[in-house]
Structure formats: structure tokens, C-alpha cells
């Protein structure tokens, strides 16, 4: 699937493939022409992906082929044991939780999970968690704390589910409780926005010692469409809203909202998932090593200070 701004790249890729097929069929030497087109393609890719607008990054963050939590689990983790249920209402498949090993290090991994097709998206609720999802995550974070295990969280959600059932079961309270409790979980926590980082749905599992985003992800208080509908009464002004929201990695880093931007392969994480996974692994292990060198009291003080200082000027 090609996004609108990627169409010139796709068209050139198609021309190169057609030329190669023609050469193979006619058995003639046009290698110099192929080389020129491939060089043009490489320049076009670099020029396109190094100058993406905020809205184009939002589009990449939502790409249907982008790796999700369980993709990274399968590429990076071993001995993954998924655990279910909040012990109050039920299980929420939009938020995956389980214990595993990352390079022989025992950790708890938590992450939003979207579907690859309509059936799975309905099952996973498009990655929009219910209250029981946030309560399940907190239950297992407390268990990880009890065993002294670090916590890795993958964030990828448009937002918490806003339906009547979720509200009846205490959606806002579940998220608020997580914010309070995660501030004092005495084991290292790293959260990474791997796609969409929408509103309280993201923040409900986003209170961490290190908050990171992938290069083409976004982290925002509201979706660009939602912001456009409120400010201009027109959802079509989402590209303009994306610029105003300052939701991309560089802006978030500048404002002190996040700690690090993890680079992506040229064209996005879906272009080379294995390479992206390796980059995440190296970043996570490096940061866990730093955090585990702190004693629990200092860890909690620094986490508290990190979030209290956001938005403070002067």
C-alpha cells in the first residue's frame, strides 16, 4: 500500500521492474539506464522521507503494514507468556501483556495491539483499550515490581475506547489510577510509541522513566482530525492541525515530552521490520542498563521530577 506522497516513488520502482523484465525478455544490455533510474530512485526516496510534514508522519504511523506489538515480541523476545484479565471484569485484547526474555533479560512487556484485517481489528478493537485493559496492565506491572523485573511498553493506539460500556466500567478512573500508580512502581519502565500515541489511551500506560518515539510515530493529546473538528469545525484540516499540535519526535524532544527519538529505516519501520526491531532492542537494553544502576528511591524521584517539569517555563 502506497500513501499519496509515496506514489512517485512507487511509479519509479514499477518502471525499473518493467525495464528489468524487458531486458530479461529481449536479452539486451540496458544496465546503464537501469543504474541511472536506480540512482534517481535513491535520491527521490531520500528527498521524500527526509522532508516529511507532520501529517505525512501521522500517515506513516498509521500504515497498515507497520509492525505492531506482537510483531516486535516475535522478533525480539523469547519465552513469551501472555497473561490475561483484570480480575474484575474480563480480558481486553487491545492491550497485550506478558512476561518474556529480551536478550536473556527477564522483563514484562505491555503493548497496544491492532489487527491486520477487519476481523482481527474488531477482535482487538482497533487498538483502543477498555478499562479492563488498563487494569490488566497495572495488575501485571505490580507483579513485575514484586519480582524486580523491568517493564517495556509499546504504545500504538488512536486513544482509549470512548464507548458507553467503557465509560460505565470507569474508563477515566482506570487511566487516572494508572497515572498515579505508575508514578510509584519501583522498577525501571521504558515506553516507546511505535505508531500512534493518542491522548489518554497512550498516557494510560505511558508514565515511564524513559519515554521514546519511533521516528515516524506521533504522540499527541488529540488526533489531528479531532483537533481540526474542534478548532475549525472541519476534519479535512487535519494536516494543518498536525503541524499546530507539534506531535512529531523532534518537537516532542524539544519540549521535553520525550527522551529519545529512535531512527527508522528509510521509508518507515514497515520497510525493514527486522532492522527496526534491532534498533529498538539496542536502545532498550542501553537504557535499562542505565536505569538499573539507580537505587529505587532515586529512580522514583527522577521519574516524578521528569513529569512534574513538563510544561514549566522560565
mmCIF file of C-alpha atoms in Angstrom, residues 28-310:
data_model
loop_
_atom_site.group_PDB
_atom_site.id
_atom_site.type_symbol
_atom_site.label_atom_id
_atom_site.label_comp_id
_atom_site.label_asym_id
_atom_site.label_seq_id
_atom_site.Cartn_x
_atom_site.Cartn_y
_atom_site.Cartn_z
ATOM 1 C CA UNK A 28 19.695 -6.778 -24.405
ATOM 2 C CA UNK A 29 22.064 -4.716 -22.288
ATOM 3 C CA UNK A 30 20.470 -1.624 -20.779
ATOM 4 C CA UNK A 31 22.327 -1.793 -17.467
ATOM 5 C CA UNK A 32 23.448 1.853 -17.670
ATOM 6 C CA UNK A 33 19.824 3.028 -17.982
ATOM 7 C CA UNK A 34 18.797 0.824 -15.057
ATOM 8 C CA UNK A 35 21.625 2.213 -12.963
ATOM 9 C CA UNK A 36 20.579 5.793 -13.719
ATOM 10 C CA UNK A 37 16.978 5.072 -12.749
ATOM 11 C CA UNK A 38 18.061 3.333 -9.529
ATOM 12 C CA UNK A 39 20.214 6.329 -8.599
ATOM 13 C CA UNK A 40 17.262 8.610 -9.328
ATOM 14 C CA UNK A 41 15.064 6.383 -7.153
ATOM 15 C CA UNK A 42 17.512 6.527 -4.257
ATOM 16 C CA UNK A 43 17.668 10.332 -4.427
ATOM 17 C CA UNK A 44 13.879 10.532 -4.623
ATOM 18 C CA UNK A 45 13.481 8.304 -1.559
ATOM 19 C CA UNK A 46 15.967 10.320 0.488
ATOM 20 C CA UNK A 47 14.463 13.633 -0.576
ATOM 21 C CA UNK A 48 10.910 12.463 0.177
ATOM 22 C CA UNK A 49 11.465 10.773 3.538
ATOM 23 C CA UNK A 50 13.898 13.329 4.935
ATOM 24 C CA UNK A 51 11.388 16.161 4.424
ATOM 25 C CA UNK A 52 8.152 14.686 5.708
ATOM 26 C CA UNK A 53 5.494 17.001 7.087
ATOM 27 C CA UNK A 54 3.823 16.273 10.433
ATOM 28 C CA UNK A 55 0.731 14.971 8.630
ATOM 29 C CA UNK A 56 2.807 12.649 6.437
ATOM 30 C CA UNK A 57 4.408 11.202 9.573
ATOM 31 C CA UNK A 58 0.940 10.649 11.023
ATOM 32 C CA UNK A 59 0.062 8.738 7.859
ATOM 33 C CA UNK A 60 3.176 6.573 8.215
ATOM 34 C CA UNK A 61 2.385 5.978 11.883
ATOM 35 C CA UNK A 62 -0.964 4.541 10.772
ATOM 36 C CA UNK A 63 0.416 2.476 7.890
ATOM 37 C CA UNK A 64 -1.397 -0.902 7.885
ATOM 38 C CA UNK A 65 1.858 -2.779 7.302
ATOM 39 C CA UNK A 66 3.670 -1.117 10.189
ATOM 40 C CA UNK A 67 4.948 -3.587 12.849
ATOM 41 C CA UNK A 68 2.711 -3.931 15.898
ATOM 42 C CA UNK A 69 3.474 -5.048 19.454
ATOM 43 C CA UNK A 70 3.214 -8.782 18.768
ATOM 44 C CA UNK A 71 5.468 -8.402 15.716
ATOM 45 C CA UNK A 72 8.203 -6.923 17.900
ATOM 46 C CA UNK A 73 7.573 -9.588 20.541
ATOM 47 C CA UNK A 74 8.088 -12.336 17.955
ATOM 48 C CA UNK A 75 11.233 -10.676 16.570
ATOM 49 C CA UNK A 76 12.843 -9.681 19.869
ATOM 50 C CA UNK A 77 11.512 -11.770 22.739
ATOM 51 C CA UNK A 78 11.835 -15.374 23.793
ATOM 52 C CA UNK A 79 9.729 -17.421 26.223
ATOM 53 C CA UNK A 80 6.817 -15.010 25.890
ATOM 54 C CA UNK A 81 3.972 -15.922 28.259
ATOM 55 C CA UNK A 82 0.872 -13.813 27.724
ATOM 56 C CA UNK A 83 -1.315 -13.230 30.771
ATOM 57 C CA UNK A 84 -4.966 -12.229 30.650
ATOM 58 C CA UNK A 85 -7.683 -10.457 32.604
ATOM 59 C CA UNK A 86 -8.005 -7.696 35.166
ATOM 60 C CA UNK A 87 -9.643 -9.970 37.807
ATOM 61 C CA UNK A 88 -12.574 -7.538 37.893
ATOM 62 C CA UNK A 89 -14.434 -7.747 34.581
ATOM 63 C CA UNK A 90 -12.602 -9.593 31.814
ATOM 64 C CA UNK A 91 -9.770 -9.557 29.299
ATOM 65 C CA UNK A 92 -9.021 -6.814 26.792
ATOM 66 C CA UNK A 93 -7.325 -7.982 23.593
ATOM 67 C CA UNK A 94 -6.464 -4.404 22.591
ATOM 68 C CA UNK A 95 -3.749 -4.403 25.254
ATOM 69 C CA UNK A 96 -1.334 -7.346 25.279
ATOM 70 C CA UNK A 97 0.656 -8.166 28.433
ATOM 71 C CA UNK A 98 3.125 -10.907 29.236
ATOM 72 C CA UNK A 99 6.447 -11.923 30.719
ATOM 73 C CA UNK A 100 9.354 -12.793 28.435
ATOM 74 C CA UNK A 101 13.090 -12.541 27.918
ATOM 75 C CA UNK A 102 14.857 -9.814 25.969
ATOM 76 C CA UNK A 103 18.398 -10.937 25.251
ATOM 77 C CA UNK A 104 18.179 -13.235 28.335
ATOM 78 C CA UNK A 105 16.874 -10.353 30.482
ATOM 79 C CA UNK A 106 13.547 -11.169 32.129
ATOM 80 C CA UNK A 107 11.032 -8.368 31.592
ATOM 81 C CA UNK A 108 7.337 -7.574 31.470
ATOM 82 C CA UNK A 109 6.179 -6.389 28.052
ATOM 83 C CA UNK A 110 2.924 -4.489 27.552
ATOM 84 C CA UNK A 111 1.588 -3.092 24.306
ATOM 85 C CA UNK A 112 -1.421 -1.990 22.324
ATOM 86 C CA UNK A 113 -2.275 -4.417 19.530
ATOM 87 C CA UNK A 114 -4.175 -3.587 16.341
ATOM 88 C CA UNK A 115 -5.422 -6.050 13.739
ATOM 89 C CA UNK A 116 -4.257 -6.740 10.190
ATOM 90 C CA UNK A 117 -7.756 -7.218 8.789
ATOM 91 C CA UNK A 118 -11.311 -6.263 9.683
ATOM 92 C CA UNK A 119 -11.976 -9.432 11.685
ATOM 93 C CA UNK A 120 -8.850 -9.031 13.807
ATOM 94 C CA UNK A 121 -9.378 -5.299 14.188
ATOM 95 C CA UNK A 122 -12.837 -5.953 15.614
ATOM 96 C CA UNK A 123 -11.306 -8.527 17.955
ATOM 97 C CA UNK A 124 -8.584 -6.083 19.020
ATOM 98 C CA UNK A 125 -10.947 -3.092 18.972
ATOM 99 C CA UNK A 126 -8.574 -1.252 16.611
ATOM 100 C CA UNK A 127 -6.032 -0.970 19.418
ATOM 101 C CA UNK A 128 -8.388 1.087 21.594
ATOM 102 C CA UNK A 129 -8.256 -0.313 25.117
ATOM 103 C CA UNK A 130 -11.157 -0.667 27.569
ATOM 104 C CA UNK A 131 -10.841 -0.073 31.343
ATOM 105 C CA UNK A 132 -10.115 -3.765 31.886
ATOM 106 C CA UNK A 133 -7.085 -3.412 29.605
ATOM 107 C CA UNK A 134 -5.562 -0.676 31.746
ATOM 108 C CA UNK A 135 -6.405 -2.586 34.933
ATOM 109 C CA UNK A 136 -4.803 -5.729 33.497
ATOM 110 C CA UNK A 137 -1.665 -3.762 32.662
ATOM 111 C CA UNK A 138 -1.485 -2.303 36.173
ATOM 112 C CA UNK A 139 -2.071 -5.708 37.781
ATOM 113 C CA UNK A 140 0.899 -7.132 35.904
ATOM 114 C CA UNK A 141 3.089 -4.085 36.497
ATOM 115 C CA UNK A 142 2.588 -4.599 40.221
ATOM 116 C CA UNK A 143 3.544 -8.251 39.756
ATOM 117 C CA UNK A 144 6.677 -7.243 37.854
ATOM 118 C CA UNK A 145 7.542 -4.844 40.662
ATOM 119 C CA UNK A 146 7.169 -7.641 43.193
ATOM 120 C CA UNK A 147 9.753 -9.713 41.306
ATOM 121 C CA UNK A 148 12.007 -6.756 40.493
ATOM 122 C CA UNK A 149 11.516 -7.039 36.724
ATOM 123 C CA UNK A 150 11.842 -4.043 34.362
ATOM 124 C CA UNK A 151 8.868 -3.082 32.213
ATOM 125 C CA UNK A 152 8.817 -2.361 28.479
ATOM 126 C CA UNK A 153 5.700 -0.761 26.981
ATOM 127 C CA UNK A 154 4.807 -0.391 23.302
ATOM 128 C CA UNK A 155 2.259 2.368 22.661
ATOM 129 C CA UNK A 156 0.176 2.276 19.487
ATOM 130 C CA UNK A 157 -3.383 3.492 19.877
ATOM 131 C CA UNK A 158 -5.654 6.199 18.443
ATOM 132 C CA UNK A 159 -6.943 6.592 22.009
ATOM 133 C CA UNK A 160 -8.808 4.793 24.784
ATOM 134 C CA UNK A 161 -12.151 3.341 23.705
ATOM 135 C CA UNK A 162 -14.869 6.023 24.253
ATOM 136 C CA UNK A 163 -17.915 3.738 24.102
ATOM 137 C CA UNK A 164 -20.753 3.627 26.626
ATOM 138 C CA UNK A 165 -19.654 0.287 28.095
ATOM 139 C CA UNK A 166 -16.120 1.554 28.687
ATOM 140 C CA UNK A 167 -17.435 4.683 30.381
ATOM 141 C CA UNK A 168 -19.832 2.648 32.522
ATOM 142 C CA UNK A 169 -16.918 0.492 33.684
ATOM 143 C CA UNK A 170 -14.816 3.510 34.673
ATOM 144 C CA UNK A 171 -12.541 4.341 31.737
ATOM 145 C CA UNK A 172 -11.361 7.688 33.098
ATOM 146 C CA UNK A 173 -10.786 6.268 36.571
ATOM 147 C CA UNK A 174 -8.792 3.322 35.197
ATOM 148 C CA UNK A 175 -6.487 5.657 33.286
ATOM 149 C CA UNK A 176 -6.158 8.082 36.199
ATOM 150 C CA UNK A 177 -5.316 5.223 38.553
ATOM 151 C CA UNK A 178 -2.605 4.031 36.167
ATOM 152 C CA UNK A 179 -1.081 7.505 36.036
ATOM 153 C CA UNK A 180 -0.891 7.620 39.809
ATOM 154 C CA UNK A 181 0.322 4.068 40.315
ATOM 155 C CA UNK A 182 2.882 4.041 37.505
ATOM 156 C CA UNK A 183 4.500 7.091 39.068
ATOM 157 C CA UNK A 184 5.496 4.924 42.012
ATOM 158 C CA UNK A 185 6.174 1.474 40.514
ATOM 159 C CA UNK A 186 9.691 0.892 41.856
ATOM 160 C CA UNK A 187 11.158 -0.901 38.850
ATOM 161 C CA UNK A 188 12.526 0.633 35.616
ATOM 162 C CA UNK A 189 9.884 1.467 32.994
ATOM 163 C CA UNK A 190 10.514 2.285 29.340
ATOM 164 C CA UNK A 191 7.693 3.239 26.971
ATOM 165 C CA UNK A 192 8.044 3.511 23.206
ATOM 166 C CA UNK A 193 5.450 4.963 20.824
ATOM 167 C CA UNK A 194 5.721 2.603 17.847
ATOM 168 C CA UNK A 195 2.825 4.064 15.860
ATOM 169 C CA UNK A 196 0.004 6.209 17.165
ATOM 170 C CA UNK A 197 0.228 7.786 20.594
ATOM 171 C CA UNK A 198 -3.265 9.109 21.084
ATOM 172 C CA UNK A 199 -4.374 11.041 24.161
ATOM 173 C CA UNK A 200 -5.124 9.356 27.499
ATOM 174 C CA UNK A 201 -5.212 5.997 25.775
ATOM 175 C CA UNK A 202 -1.465 6.294 25.276
ATOM 176 C CA UNK A 203 -0.700 8.054 28.551
ATOM 177 C CA UNK A 204 -2.560 5.360 30.491
ATOM 178 C CA UNK A 205 0.490 3.138 30.004
ATOM 179 C CA UNK A 206 2.935 5.952 29.248
ATOM 180 C CA UNK A 207 4.268 7.076 32.633
ATOM 181 C CA UNK A 208 7.849 5.839 32.387
ATOM 182 C CA UNK A 209 11.441 6.639 33.289
ATOM 183 C CA UNK A 210 12.265 6.881 29.583
ATOM 184 C CA UNK A 211 9.648 7.839 27.008
ATOM 185 C CA UNK A 212 10.642 7.383 23.369
ATOM 186 C CA UNK A 213 9.018 7.537 19.958
ATOM 187 C CA UNK A 214 9.949 5.960 16.664
ATOM 188 C CA UNK A 215 10.928 8.490 14.025
ATOM 189 C CA UNK A 216 7.637 8.285 12.117
ATOM 190 C CA UNK A 217 5.319 7.959 15.109
ATOM 191 C CA UNK A 218 3.295 10.651 16.815
ATOM 192 C CA UNK A 219 2.347 11.400 20.439
ATOM 193 C CA UNK A 220 -0.470 13.857 20.982
ATOM 194 C CA UNK A 221 -3.243 14.988 23.308
ATOM 195 C CA UNK A 222 -5.734 14.556 20.453
ATOM 196 C CA UNK A 223 -5.782 13.235 16.901
ATOM 197 C CA UNK A 224 -5.226 15.761 14.099
ATOM 198 C CA UNK A 225 -8.767 15.074 12.844
ATOM 199 C CA UNK A 226 -10.236 15.671 16.307
ATOM 200 C CA UNK A 227 -8.273 18.876 16.733
ATOM 201 C CA UNK A 228 -9.359 20.132 13.301
ATOM 202 C CA UNK A 229 -13.001 19.381 14.082
ATOM 203 C CA UNK A 230 -12.782 21.405 17.311
ATOM 204 C CA UNK A 231 -10.721 24.366 16.090
ATOM 205 C CA UNK A 232 -12.001 24.760 12.522
ATOM 206 C CA UNK A 233 -15.174 22.628 12.534
ATOM 207 C CA UNK A 234 -13.602 20.802 9.611
ATOM 208 C CA UNK A 235 -11.881 17.420 9.890
ATOM 209 C CA UNK A 236 -10.326 17.941 6.457
ATOM 210 C CA UNK A 237 -7.945 20.454 8.022
ATOM 211 C CA UNK A 238 -6.158 17.601 9.830
ATOM 212 C CA UNK A 239 -2.818 18.312 8.042
ATOM 213 C CA UNK A 240 -2.904 21.882 9.384
ATOM 214 C CA UNK A 241 -3.806 20.619 12.841
ATOM 215 C CA UNK A 242 -0.918 18.124 12.791
ATOM 216 C CA UNK A 243 1.527 20.995 12.328
ATOM 217 C CA UNK A 244 -0.024 23.025 15.144
ATOM 218 C CA UNK A 245 -0.067 20.108 17.610
ATOM 219 C CA UNK A 246 3.741 19.620 17.489
ATOM 220 C CA UNK A 247 3.243 15.858 17.720
ATOM 221 C CA UNK A 248 6.376 14.555 15.963
ATOM 222 C CA UNK A 249 9.615 13.345 17.540
ATOM 223 C CA UNK A 250 11.786 16.468 17.090
ATOM 224 C CA UNK A 251 9.113 18.794 18.534
ATOM 225 C CA UNK A 252 8.369 16.428 21.425
ATOM 226 C CA UNK A 253 12.064 16.147 22.207
ATOM 227 C CA UNK A 254 12.497 19.914 22.109
ATOM 228 C CA UNK A 255 9.610 20.387 24.562
ATOM 229 C CA UNK A 256 10.933 17.730 26.939
ATOM 230 C CA UNK A 257 7.914 15.444 26.486
ATOM 231 C CA UNK A 258 10.074 12.525 25.346
ATOM 232 C CA UNK A 259 13.661 11.455 25.986
ATOM 233 C CA UNK A 260 14.732 9.991 22.656
ATOM 234 C CA UNK A 261 13.734 9.539 19.014
ATOM 235 C CA UNK A 262 14.563 6.091 17.640
ATOM 236 C CA UNK A 263 15.503 6.233 13.919
ATOM 237 C CA UNK A 264 13.540 4.208 11.385
ATOM 238 C CA UNK A 265 14.671 2.594 8.124
ATOM 239 C CA UNK A 266 14.230 4.875 5.114
ATOM 240 C CA UNK A 267 10.536 4.846 4.275
ATOM 241 C CA UNK A 268 9.319 3.665 7.668
ATOM 242 C CA UNK A 269 9.525 0.727 10.057
ATOM 243 C CA UNK A 270 7.448 -1.480 7.739
ATOM 244 C CA UNK A 271 10.151 -1.286 5.069
ATOM 245 C CA UNK A 272 12.587 -3.268 7.211
ATOM 246 C CA UNK A 273 10.932 -4.589 10.401
ATOM 247 C CA UNK A 274 13.959 -6.690 11.407
ATOM 248 C CA UNK A 275 16.256 -3.662 11.271
ATOM 249 C CA UNK A 276 13.760 -1.615 13.257
ATOM 250 C CA UNK A 277 13.444 -4.331 15.863
ATOM 251 C CA UNK A 278 17.208 -4.491 16.292
ATOM 252 C CA UNK A 279 17.371 -0.724 16.750
ATOM 253 C CA UNK A 280 14.669 -0.909 19.436
ATOM 254 C CA UNK A 281 16.465 -3.770 21.194
ATOM 255 C CA UNK A 282 19.773 -1.883 21.371
ATOM 256 C CA UNK A 283 18.061 1.278 22.626
ATOM 257 C CA UNK A 284 16.032 -0.560 25.274
ATOM 258 C CA UNK A 285 18.960 -2.585 26.640
ATOM 259 C CA UNK A 286 21.144 0.529 26.801
ATOM 260 C CA UNK A 287 18.518 2.451 28.757
ATOM 261 C CA UNK A 288 17.644 -0.436 31.071
ATOM 262 C CA UNK A 289 21.321 -0.714 31.975
ATOM 263 C CA UNK A 290 21.388 2.967 32.961
ATOM 264 C CA UNK A 291 18.136 2.799 34.923
ATOM 265 C CA UNK A 292 19.036 -0.387 36.781
ATOM 266 C CA UNK A 293 22.166 1.324 38.101
ATOM 267 C CA UNK A 294 19.922 3.668 40.129
ATOM 268 C CA UNK A 295 18.543 2.715 43.516
ATOM 269 C CA UNK A 296 14.754 2.620 43.840
ATOM 270 C CA UNK A 297 14.485 5.930 45.686
ATOM 271 C CA UNK A 298 16.473 7.834 43.057
ATOM 272 C CA UNK A 299 14.572 6.095 40.251
ATOM 273 C CA UNK A 300 11.216 7.272 41.604
ATOM 274 C CA UNK A 301 12.482 10.779 42.364
ATOM 275 C CA UNK A 302 13.768 11.217 38.812
ATOM 276 C CA UNK A 303 10.533 9.852 37.311
ATOM 277 C CA UNK A 304 8.471 12.234 39.441
ATOM 278 C CA UNK A 305 10.704 15.174 38.544
ATOM 279 C CA UNK A 306 10.522 14.294 34.838
ATOM 280 C CA UNK A 307 6.740 14.561 34.681
ATOM 281 C CA UNK A 308 6.397 17.493 37.097
ATOM 282 C CA UNK A 309 8.786 19.575 34.985
ATOM 283 C CA UNK A 310 6.793 19.188 31.768
#
